[in-house]
Amino acid sequence: MSASQLPAKSSAEAAPLAQFQRIRSSRAFDEIAAQIRTELASGRLAVGSRLPSERALSEQFGVSRNTLREALRSLEHAGLIRLQKGARGGAFISQHSGEAIATGLMDMYHVGTIQPAQLTEARIWLESIVVREACRRATAADIDMLNRNIDEAQEARRRGDFASRAERHIEFHRMLARLTDNPIMVIVMNGVLDVLAHFVQRIGEYDNSFVLPSRRRFMEHFAAGDADAAVAEMESCLKRLQRSYMSRIQAAEGAPAAKAASRARRNPPAAQR
Amino acid sequence: MSASQLPAKSSAEAAPLAQFQRIRSSRAFDEIAAQIRTELASGRLAVGSRLPSERALSEQFGVSRNTLREALRSLEHAGLIRLQKGARGGAFISQHSGEAIATGLMDMYHVGTIQPAQLTEARIWLESIVVREACRRATAADIDMLNRNIDEAQEARRRGDFASRAERHIEFHRMLARLTDNPIMVIVMNGVLDVLAHFVQRIGEYDNSFVLPSRRRFMEHFAAGDADAAVAEMESCLKRLQRSYMSRIQAAEGAPAAKAASRARRNPPAAQR
DNA sequence: CTTTGGATTTTGGTTCAACCATTCTACTTT
DNA sequence: AAAGTAGAATGGTTGAACCAAAATCCAAAG
């Protein structure tokens, strides 16, 4: 492979591998992450390309491998790189990102920066945009897809499967967001819906028998291309849901232990104040 | 989230019927970060409280200090903790977050997941919400603040200070977002504006002589509480700006720029095949 | 000839034991 | 009492070593 780095100084290769400079300020890994970000922003590092191995990179930057790894950790968490073990592995520039935004919103909720009322409020605002734009762009196939989702939700309701029904309902909104064909709306809406799903799971079952009839009415307007009516129907439904959430939240305020964490705890808990 | 894996078809071998998931978290620091997040979500770790020192934590988790540090790095990047050196230093649960979302959007833009046209499109949509809600909530003091901002922008324009004028214009939109009093809108709008500012700075000066008159008209409607008219004025202004941006970026597109100006790479450079 | 199975190599994941730089505390000196 | 300084606590960094997974190569089996 031509990309192999040998200690022997060969002349500059034509490969897109960047020449990184030595770092200077405190917190070397911040500098390193910033330099790699700069390379990425400049276009010299395209999606799919592979950074040199940790050992090679740490030598290029003139830092230890541990420090370099902390920089990579930061970039990986941001969704910019994906790390792969084994021969031919390494750090690959990744496309998706987006996930970091969803977890960011979730963190803000957990830490109390976002209150439930603000969450549902923003959701209603965003949804009005999404519906309007989705209505403008939806094809017949898209409308079929949405109708299928409603059928599935109805089937889940018939079975008394609350979890599945809730999941279908949320998936409906994700579909609408995707129909806008705008990654910002998709990402933000997905993040908000993630938090909302978490929130709904915490407050438990609630009365949403009015949702399915509303969905049917919504789809009539939507299929007819009547964006205003579709938005109005959706907004009315969401506001009713919001009232339902808010009335339930006082009850759930006391016991926040509703997390079905299936994760295996093999180590002592981290808590200590 | 929403990551539907495509099952590799055509594997004719006798595979078990069940769909097994890929084992993921063999990485200790992921487990650690998840545990700390869980503690945070459960409310046992409040904002401002301090985690044990790295040395103590690594002992509690039964991992080396380096591994623990990689976990902390991930949490720090997310904005959940703030690290402080020296005696009485350590990892403190932090409030703000939000920054991670802005950098996430910026990353998505740099990596090409968000195209300039989609950026300005989403911005116009979001702004319509912001204006409507800000109009509903603005006090006389808020209106004064906005008017002051316009005066400053006009002053900057008189001096021919393009950078300052652009900064004032963007600050105007940040103010409006804050007036919604909804952290989600503030965070998302701030992130979008960050990217937009970066984008505008890249394409250089442009004709925006129409912005200030539009702002004055906007403020008339806004102060009168006429949200519809305010939204319409803002939208018209932003769409004109958008056309200006797009015409400039196409000009930059045509010339074979020295620095990789655009990155709409349809064919991702195959990752070392 | 193809297939299988295991050694080999490459690479990320982890550990350990130190040292440095910064910051706060507490004690000593003036 | 004020000022200065020694020390301790804590994050930041280092370098060498080993482990585990994944791709490759190669020889033996069919």
XYZ file of C-alpha atoms (C1' of nucleotides) in Angstrom:
606
model
C 0.000 0.000 0.000
C 1.257 3.409 -0.905
C -0.106 4.928 2.274
C 2.256 3.110 4.546
C 4.302 5.445 6.642
C 7.905 4.448 6.916
C 10.350 6.251 9.143
C 12.474 6.816 6.081
C 11.615 10.287 4.833
C 10.301 9.821 1.344
C 9.488 12.932 -0.653
C 6.023 14.439 -0.416
C 3.488 12.016 -1.766
C 0.515 13.067 -3.847
C -1.881 11.439 -1.420
C -4.444 13.731 0.214
C -2.874 13.112 3.584
C -2.355 16.408 5.296
C 0.812 17.522 6.972
C -0.177 18.332 10.481
C 1.815 20.802 12.524
C 3.095 20.398 15.996
C 0.777 21.569 18.712
C 1.389 24.420 21.061
C -1.239 25.460 23.600
C -2.425 23.813 26.744
C -4.720 20.894 26.212
C -2.930 19.447 23.285
C -5.857 17.267 22.283
C -8.020 20.343 21.725
C -5.460 21.682 19.313
C -5.302 18.372 17.546
C -9.063 18.091 17.196
C -9.163 21.667 15.927
C -6.487 20.972 13.334
C -8.275 17.908 12.059
C -11.524 19.875 11.932
C -9.767 22.555 9.923
C -8.482 19.963 7.491
C -11.988 18.671 7.159
C -13.517 22.094 6.636
C -10.945 22.890 3.976
C -12.029 19.887 1.973
C -8.656 18.200 2.102
C -10.270 15.429 4.109
C -13.349 14.129 2.356
C -15.998 11.796 3.662
C -14.833 8.220 3.564
C -11.148 8.990 3.595
C -9.016 7.452 6.262
C -6.701 9.167 8.701
C -3.348 7.617 9.458
C -3.194 5.165 12.331
C -3.078 6.400 15.903
C 0.570 5.548 16.133
C 1.419 7.443 12.961
C -0.749 10.418 13.894
C 0.719 10.716 17.351
C 4.126 10.885 15.753
C 3.003 13.530 13.229
C 1.549 15.691 15.975
C 4.446 15.059 18.273
C 2.266 13.891 21.155
C 1.811 10.637 22.928
C -0.677 8.122 21.702
C -2.908 8.647 24.750
C -3.228 12.349 24.074
C -3.960 11.720 20.426
C -6.631 9.255 21.437
C -8.381 11.873 23.562
C -8.557 14.119 20.515
C -9.997 11.296 18.431
C -12.513 10.564 21.161
C -13.777 14.098 20.911
C -14.123 13.881 17.136
C -15.756 10.486 17.332
C -18.302 11.736 19.803
C -19.119 14.575 17.455
C -19.813 11.983 14.776
C -17.043 13.239 12.522
C -15.014 10.071 12.519
C -15.754 6.411 12.903
C -13.095 4.157 14.385
C -12.511 0.672 13.117
C -10.370 -1.990 14.612
C -8.109 -4.428 12.947
C -5.826 -4.366 9.949
C -7.053 -1.782 7.407
C -8.917 -0.177 10.276
C -8.376 3.335 11.535
C -10.251 6.608 11.736
C -12.559 7.194 8.783
C -14.223 10.512 8.069
C -17.877 9.818 8.583
C -20.918 11.356 6.996
C -23.792 11.204 9.386
C -23.246 13.448 12.396
C -26.725 14.389 13.540
C -26.731 11.857 16.298
C -24.638 14.225 18.377
C -27.369 16.825 18.082
C -30.012 14.404 19.272
C -27.964 13.359 22.279
C -27.219 17.024 22.896
C -30.922 17.801 23.136
C -31.426 14.764 25.338
C -28.655 15.947 27.639
C -30.163 19.403 27.833
C -33.440 17.861 28.847
C -31.864 15.659 31.486
C -29.902 18.502 32.946
C -32.990 20.673 33.130
C -32.051 23.262 30.511
C -35.103 22.187 28.535
C -38.378 21.956 30.434
C -41.101 19.591 29.263
C -43.421 22.486 28.470
C -40.765 24.072 26.278
C -40.149 20.779 24.582
C -43.748 20.289 23.544
C -44.051 23.956 22.630
C -41.087 23.843 20.270
C -42.315 20.579 18.883
C -45.630 22.101 17.888
C -43.902 25.026 16.214
C -41.520 22.802 14.311
C -44.267 20.454 13.298
C -46.205 23.245 11.673
C -43.274 23.926 9.386
C -42.726 20.273 8.699
C -46.352 19.613 7.821
C -46.566 22.610 5.546
C -43.441 21.694 3.653
C -44.117 17.959 3.596
C -47.560 18.680 2.183
C -45.939 20.656 -0.600
C -43.568 17.845 -1.518
C -45.320 14.582 -0.751
C -45.816 12.136 -3.603
C -48.520 9.509 -3.843
C -46.054 6.938 -2.557
C -45.314 9.105 0.460
C -49.005 9.401 1.214
C -49.360 5.639 0.992
C -46.490 5.252 3.423
C -48.105 7.587 5.926
C -51.442 5.818 5.621
C -49.747 2.472 6.176
C -48.243 3.841 9.348
C -51.668 4.854 10.607
C -53.014 1.392 9.826
C -50.210 -0.156 11.834
C -50.860 2.146 14.750
C -54.539 1.220 14.647
C -53.626 -2.454 14.612
C -51.326 -1.960 17.593
C -54.108 -0.162 19.405
C -56.487 -3.034 18.717
C -53.969 -5.381 20.307
C -53.636 -3.088 23.289
C -49.937 -2.736 22.560
C -49.252 0.696 23.980
C -45.517 0.708 23.294
C -45.896 -0.224 19.652
C -48.692 2.287 19.157
C -46.602 5.091 20.640
C -43.676 4.070 18.481
C -45.839 4.178 15.339
C -47.130 7.593 16.272
C -43.652 8.961 16.670
C -42.474 7.319 13.498
C -45.269 9.168 11.714
C -43.707 12.463 12.660
C -40.247 11.293 11.671
C -41.616 10.411 8.249
C -43.120 13.854 7.855
C -39.821 15.447 8.790
C -37.967 13.361 6.226
C -40.425 14.531 3.586
C -39.136 18.076 3.954
C -35.891 16.774 2.478
C -34.012 19.212 4.665
C -31.386 17.611 6.943
C -31.657 20.369 9.534
C -35.357 19.795 10.014
C -34.835 16.027 10.022
C -32.080 16.166 12.591
C -33.722 18.665 14.894
C -37.105 17.002 14.677
C -35.567 13.594 15.326
C -33.793 14.940 18.365
C -36.910 16.585 19.732
C -38.895 13.409 19.122
C -36.251 11.327 20.862
C -36.530 13.462 23.945
C -40.303 13.462 23.687
C -40.364 9.669 23.421
C -38.214 9.453 26.511
C -40.506 11.857 28.292
C -43.662 10.005 27.246
C -42.202 6.716 28.359
C -41.555 8.228 31.759
C -45.075 9.481 32.327
C -46.545 6.173 31.199
C -49.765 5.444 29.329
C -52.219 8.215 28.662
C -55.417 8.806 26.791
C -54.692 9.263 23.130
C -57.788 7.746 21.645
C -58.362 10.976 19.778
C -55.112 10.702 17.842
C -56.102 8.139 15.248
C -59.287 9.905 14.117
C -57.267 13.098 13.945
C -54.674 11.336 11.802
C -57.356 10.251 9.344
C -58.690 13.767 9.061
C -55.146 15.043 8.733
C -54.407 12.702 5.873
C -57.508 13.841 4.023
C -56.292 17.427 4.033
C -52.726 16.341 3.423
C -53.570 14.188 0.421
C -55.687 17.014 -0.979
C -52.742 19.362 -0.677
C -54.567 21.613 1.746
C -51.578 22.532 3.882
C -53.416 25.059 6.053
C -56.079 22.574 7.039
C -53.507 19.832 7.624
C -51.456 22.111 9.844
C -54.533 23.140 11.782
C -55.609 19.551 12.336
C -52.134 18.505 13.462
C -51.768 21.496 15.723
C -55.083 20.854 17.370
C -54.137 17.231 17.986
C -50.721 18.106 19.353
C -52.090 20.757 21.666
C -54.534 18.287 23.072
C -51.693 15.813 23.570
C -49.674 18.537 25.233
C -52.456 19.193 27.738
C -52.596 15.473 28.401
C -48.831 15.353 29.042
C -48.854 18.363 31.288
C -51.669 17.066 33.426
C -49.821 13.804 33.899
C -46.453 15.274 34.655
C -47.301 16.284 38.196
C -48.066 12.676 39.015
C -44.776 11.435 37.617
C -42.759 14.200 39.209
C -42.153 12.270 42.410
C -40.677 9.012 41.167
C -38.211 9.376 38.322
C -37.149 5.733 38.516
C -39.081 4.673 35.441
C -36.012 4.019 33.364
C -36.022 0.526 31.974
C -32.274 0.401 31.828
C -31.395 -3.013 30.559
C -27.750 -2.171 30.598
C -25.683 -4.545 32.658
C -23.956 -2.941 35.574
C -20.748 -4.743 36.085
C -19.055 -1.946 37.963
C -19.877 0.062 41.042
C -22.073 3.089 40.378
C -20.456 6.404 39.630
C -22.465 8.516 41.956
C -20.896 10.602 44.601
C -21.767 14.076 45.621
C -31.763 6.382 16.211
C -33.653 5.404 13.146
C -30.702 3.440 11.885
C -32.265 0.633 9.943
C -29.537 -1.771 9.085
C -29.696 -3.311 5.677
C -29.404 -7.040 6.079
C -26.851 -8.346 3.664
C -28.894 -10.467 1.332
C -27.730 -13.355 -0.772
C -26.033 -15.049 2.116
C -27.154 -18.500 1.131
C -25.660 -20.208 4.110
C -27.869 -21.716 6.775
C -28.092 -18.772 9.116
C -30.157 -18.850 12.306
C -33.611 -17.396 11.898
C -33.266 -14.840 14.650
C -31.946 -11.349 13.871
C -29.056 -10.930 16.193
C -27.739 -7.468 16.860
C -24.153 -6.675 16.573
C -22.331 -6.508 19.877
C -21.414 -2.912 20.335
C -20.022 -1.728 23.600
C -16.871 -3.622 24.161
C -15.416 -0.255 24.908
C -15.049 0.476 28.549
C -15.199 4.246 28.261
C -18.545 4.061 26.474
C -19.926 2.110 29.403
C -18.524 4.623 31.829
C -19.926 7.619 29.983
C -23.291 5.884 29.778
C -23.286 5.177 33.498
C -22.488 8.754 34.368
C -25.201 9.925 31.971
C -27.644 7.591 33.688
C -26.711 9.016 37.074
C -27.280 12.461 35.686
C -30.627 11.609 34.162
C -31.756 10.059 37.427
C -31.182 13.338 39.183
C -28.634 11.960 41.614
C -26.080 14.239 40.004
C -27.297 17.815 40.018
C -25.874 20.768 38.137
C -22.869 22.174 39.951
C -22.031 19.033 41.841
C -18.569 17.635 41.532
C -17.541 14.167 40.449
C -14.720 12.444 42.298
C -11.228 13.010 40.980
C -9.977 11.078 37.992
C -7.859 8.915 40.202
C -10.732 8.076 42.508
C -13.159 7.498 39.638
C -10.799 5.207 37.794
C -10.528 3.137 40.942
C -14.319 3.057 41.411
C -14.886 1.909 37.849
C -11.969 -0.459 37.988
C -10.312 0.952 34.879
C -7.110 2.795 34.249
C -6.977 6.533 34.467
C -6.446 6.888 30.730
C -9.597 4.961 29.931
C -11.566 7.002 32.407
C -10.211 10.179 30.865
C -11.510 9.136 27.466
C -14.961 8.782 29.000
C -14.691 12.223 30.580
C -13.548 13.650 27.273
C -16.729 12.448 25.669
C -18.870 13.987 28.402
C -16.928 17.210 28.313
C -17.366 17.533 24.578
C -21.086 17.065 25.053
C -21.019 20.001 27.452
C -22.188 17.913 30.383
C -19.130 18.437 32.534
C -16.533 21.146 32.906
C -13.042 20.205 34.006
C -11.048 22.341 36.352
C -7.436 22.005 37.265
C -5.748 22.381 40.583
C -6.674 21.572 44.148
C -10.473 21.553 44.620
C -10.655 21.067 40.867
C -12.310 18.136 39.148
C -15.276 17.425 36.931
C -18.288 19.602 37.657
C -21.729 18.979 36.226
C -22.329 21.865 33.896
C -25.517 23.551 32.825
C -25.180 24.996 29.415
C -24.811 22.324 26.765
C -26.140 23.830 23.544
C -22.696 24.541 22.242
C -22.375 20.938 21.182
C -25.429 21.350 19.004
C -24.023 24.401 17.291
C -20.726 22.679 16.553
C -22.684 19.642 15.428
C -24.498 21.716 12.822
C -21.245 23.321 11.794
C -19.675 19.911 11.360
C -22.594 18.743 9.265
C -22.147 21.737 7.044
C -18.421 21.211 6.673
C -18.831 17.566 5.902
C -21.437 18.326 3.250
C -24.465 16.810 4.972
C -26.022 20.266 4.954
C -25.964 22.144 1.676
C -26.029 25.943 1.638
C -29.452 25.981 -0.004
C -30.846 23.751 2.718
C -29.265 25.931 5.347
C -30.924 29.113 4.129
C -34.172 27.269 3.529
C -34.365 25.952 7.083
C -33.337 29.339 8.376
C -36.279 31.013 6.693
C -38.675 28.430 8.085
C -37.322 28.737 11.590
C -37.297 32.486 11.433
C -40.980 32.582 10.644
C -41.693 30.746 13.884
C -39.316 32.910 15.830
C -40.747 36.160 14.544
C -44.308 35.098 15.193
C -43.569 34.026 18.744
C -41.234 36.919 19.516
C -43.885 39.320 18.314
C -46.341 37.773 20.734
C -43.976 38.154 23.682
C -41.891 41.242 23.076
C -42.027 44.018 25.636
C -41.340 47.675 25.018
C -37.813 47.181 26.311
C -37.269 44.347 23.828
C -38.451 46.559 20.985
C -36.056 49.272 22.090
C -33.243 46.750 22.099
C -34.029 45.650 18.566
C -34.235 49.233 17.348
C -30.891 49.993 18.948
C -29.401 47.073 17.068
C -30.695 48.469 13.784
C -29.220 51.873 14.623
C -25.856 50.281 15.257
C -26.006 48.388 11.989
C -26.809 51.612 10.175
C -23.891 53.311 11.869
C -21.589 50.468 10.832
C -22.862 50.746 7.291
C -22.145 54.473 7.275
C -18.575 53.723 8.305
C -18.314 51.096 5.570
C -17.572 48.485 8.186
C -18.891 45.388 6.483
C -17.871 42.942 9.183
C -19.510 44.888 11.969
C -22.656 45.431 9.941
C -22.964 41.705 9.206
C -22.408 40.943 12.858
C -25.154 43.344 13.910
C -27.525 41.802 11.406
C -26.933 38.338 12.751
C -27.202 39.534 16.327
C -30.631 40.873 15.443
C -31.809 37.374 14.658
C -30.248 35.972 17.806
C -32.159 38.537 19.817
C -35.418 37.539 18.179
C -34.725 33.886 18.945
C -34.072 34.686 22.598
C -37.392 36.491 22.747
C -39.192 33.194 22.172
C -37.892 32.188 25.575
C -37.598 28.629 24.339
C -34.121 27.087 24.667
C -34.645 24.740 21.746
C -35.357 27.585 19.375
C -32.485 29.602 20.818
C -30.006 26.771 20.487
C -31.045 25.655 17.034
C -31.278 29.188 15.696
C -27.906 30.056 17.165
C -26.373 27.010 15.529
C -27.933 27.775 12.172
C -26.803 31.390 12.415
C -23.272 30.303 13.307
C -23.093 28.218 10.180
C -24.682 30.967 8.160
C -22.168 33.509 9.460
C -19.350 31.174 8.485
C -20.911 30.744 5.071
C -21.442 34.458 4.542
C -17.909 35.226 5.597
C -16.680 32.772 2.996
C -18.562 34.273 0.105
C -17.473 37.772 1.056
C -19.294 41.077 0.724
C -22.569 41.272 -1.060
C -25.339 43.744 -1.750
C -27.556 44.028 1.293
C -28.549 47.657 1.029
C -32.167 46.561 1.114
C -31.858 45.002 4.568
C -31.950 48.136 6.682
C -35.100 49.598 5.120
C -36.691 46.200 5.475
C -35.714 46.125 9.142
C -37.421 49.452 9.722
C -40.609 48.268 8.063
C -40.345 45.018 10.020
C -40.104 46.862 13.312
C -43.195 48.891 12.509
C -45.269 45.749 12.127
C -43.497 44.088 15.027
C -44.080 46.968 17.425
C -47.705 47.115 16.354
C -48.064 43.435 17.177
C -48.922 42.564 13.584
C -47.162 39.204 13.480
C -48.356 38.238 10.009
C -47.022 41.397 8.443
C -43.763 41.132 10.366
C -43.262 37.561 9.231
C -44.040 38.508 5.652
C -41.561 41.392 5.704
C -38.847 39.249 7.240
C -39.486 36.402 4.856
C -39.327 38.653 1.852
C -36.047 40.112 3.058
C -34.530 36.725 3.794
C -35.577 35.300 0.468
C -33.931 38.179 -1.283
C -30.795 37.579 0.743
C -30.975 33.910 -0.108
C -31.055 34.689 -3.821
C -28.068 36.936 -3.300
C -26.169 34.165 -1.530
C -27.027 31.576 -4.107
C -26.002 33.705 -7.021
C -22.673 34.355 -5.346
C -22.022 30.759 -4.525
C -22.683 29.715 -8.087
C -20.166 32.263 -9.200
C -17.661 30.765 -6.785
C -18.663 27.331 -8.020
C -17.855 28.139 -11.625
C -14.336 29.354 -11.014
C -11.857 26.597 -10.204
C -11.146 27.959 -6.761
C -7.773 27.363 -5.221
C -9.155 26.255 -1.901
C -11.784 23.614 -2.184
C -14.758 25.928 -2.126
C -17.597 23.490 -2.380
C -18.060 19.970 -1.493
C -21.033 18.510 -3.207
C -19.149 15.339 -3.908
C -21.633 12.943 -5.354
C -19.083 10.142 -5.523
C -17.414 9.738 -2.175
C -13.780 8.877 -2.670
C -13.723 5.201 -1.954
C -12.053 4.505 1.320
C -8.979 2.631 0.359
C -10.282 -0.198 -1.632
C -8.355 -26.317 -8.780
C -10.977 -24.536 -4.786
C -11.729 -24.447 0.031
C -10.458 -24.439 4.658
C -8.048 -23.183 8.710
C -4.544 -21.170 11.103
C -0.346 -18.015 11.548
C 0.876 -13.115 10.732
C 0.274 -8.306 10.601
C -2.089 -4.116 11.430
C -4.813 -1.408 14.282
C -7.754 0.268 18.028
C -8.507 -0.605 23.316
C -6.360 -0.793 27.856
C -3.046 -0.723 31.541
C 0.663 1.130 34.433
C 3.755 4.155 36.521
C 5.599 8.009 36.381
C 6.147 13.350 35.673
C 4.514 18.233 34.733
C 1.608 22.557 35.430
C -1.850 24.770 37.835
C -4.519 26.002 41.737
C -5.920 26.136 46.348
C -4.714 25.650 51.449
C -2.145 26.394 55.315
C 1.676 27.654 57.544
C 5.614 30.567 58.283
C 7.904 34.882 58.186
C 8.138 39.754 58.399
C -2.063 41.474 60.331
C -0.058 41.117 55.753
C 2.861 38.865 52.677
C 5.135 35.178 50.936
C 6.053 30.341 50.416
C 5.880 25.216 50.878
C 2.867 21.526 50.090
C -0.981 18.882 48.501
C -4.646 17.928 45.253
C -5.884 17.601 40.549
C -6.064 17.679 35.531
C -2.685 17.129 31.431
C 0.976 14.320 29.305
C 4.267 10.744 28.507
C 6.118 6.111 26.890
C 6.192 1.416 26.905
C 3.853 -2.574 27.091
C 0.118 -5.927 26.320
C -4.660 -7.454 24.673
C -8.351 -8.153 21.125
C -10.323 -7.772 16.740
C -9.950 -7.785 11.726
C -7.721 -8.295 7.282
C -4.285 -10.901 4.815
C -1.374 -14.660 3.463
C -0.174 -19.248 2.900
C -0.036 -23.988 3.242
C -2.640 -28.181 3.843
C -6.828 -30.685 2.761
C -10.465 -31.982 -0.401
